[in-house]
Amino acid sequence: MSNPIHSTSAKSVLPMLAMRGLATGLCAGCVVGLLRLSHDRAAARVALWLEEWREVWWTVPIWFGVLVALA
């Protein structure tokens, strides 16, 4: 791909570079936004899982005993 700066005049290059910068910024913003959204959703699921885990923590020694007996 040829460099557009060397093949056209400077007057027509500036809007093209501005659009390229705008597109790059929007794409980067979308990627960061999606990463933050997935992180927030995952954090909510982990918090819910930990809340449920507190209700059944007392069964761990029982399951450990079952696993030892099966071994």
Coordinates of C-alpha atoms in Angstrom, one line a residue:
M1 CA 0.0 0.0 0.0
S2 CA 1.5 3.3 -1.0
N3 CA 1.8 6.2 1.5
P4 CA -1.0 8.7 0.8
I5 CA 1.0 11.6 2.1
H6 CA 3.5 11.4 -0.8
S7 CA 1.0 10.8 -3.6
T8 CA -1.4 13.7 -3.0
S9 CA -1.3 17.3 -2.0
A10 CA -1.2 18.3 1.7
K11 CA -4.6 20.0 1.5
S12 CA -6.4 16.7 0.7
V13 CA -4.3 14.6 3.2
L14 CA -5.3 16.4 6.3
P15 CA -9.0 15.4 6.3
M16 CA -8.0 11.9 5.5
L17 CA -5.6 11.7 8.4
A18 CA -8.2 13.3 10.7
M19 CA -10.8 10.6 9.7
R20 CA -8.1 7.9 10.2
G21 CA -7.4 9.3 13.7
L22 CA -11.1 9.5 14.5
A23 CA -11.7 5.9 13.3
T24 CA -8.7 4.7 15.4
G25 CA -10.0 6.5 18.5
L26 CA -13.5 5.1 18.1
C27 CA -12.2 1.6 17.6
A28 CA -10.0 1.9 20.7
G29 CA -12.9 3.3 22.7
C30 CA -15.1 0.4 21.7
V31 CA -12.5 -2.2 22.7
V32 CA -11.9 -0.6 26.1
G33 CA -15.7 -0.2 26.6
L34 CA -16.3 -3.9 25.8
L35 CA -13.4 -5.0 28.1
R36 CA -14.8 -2.9 31.0
L37 CA -18.3 -4.3 30.4
S38 CA -17.1 -7.9 30.4
H39 CA -15.1 -7.2 33.6
D40 CA -18.1 -5.7 35.4
R41 CA -20.3 -8.6 34.4
A42 CA -17.7 -11.1 35.5
A43 CA -17.1 -9.3 38.8
A44 CA -20.9 -9.4 39.5
R45 CA -21.0 -13.2 38.8
V46 CA -18.0 -13.9 41.0
A47 CA -19.6 -11.9 43.9
L48 CA -22.8 -13.8 43.5
W49 CA -20.9 -17.1 43.5
L50 CA -19.0 -16.2 46.6
E51 CA -22.3 -15.2 48.3
E52 CA -23.8 -18.6 47.5
W53 CA -20.6 -20.3 48.6
R54 CA -20.9 -18.9 52.1
E55 CA -24.1 -20.8 52.5
V56 CA -22.6 -24.2 51.8
W57 CA -19.1 -23.9 53.1
W58 CA -19.8 -26.3 55.9
T59 CA -20.2 -29.2 53.4
V60 CA -16.5 -29.1 52.4
P61 CA -15.2 -31.4 55.1
I62 CA -18.0 -33.9 54.2
W63 CA -17.0 -33.9 50.6
F64 CA -13.3 -34.2 51.5
G65 CA -14.1 -37.2 53.6
V66 CA -16.0 -38.8 50.7
L67 CA -13.1 -38.2 48.4
V68 CA -10.6 -39.7 50.9
A69 CA -12.9 -42.7 51.4
L70 CA -13.2 -43.2 47.6
A71 CA -9.4 -43.0 47.2

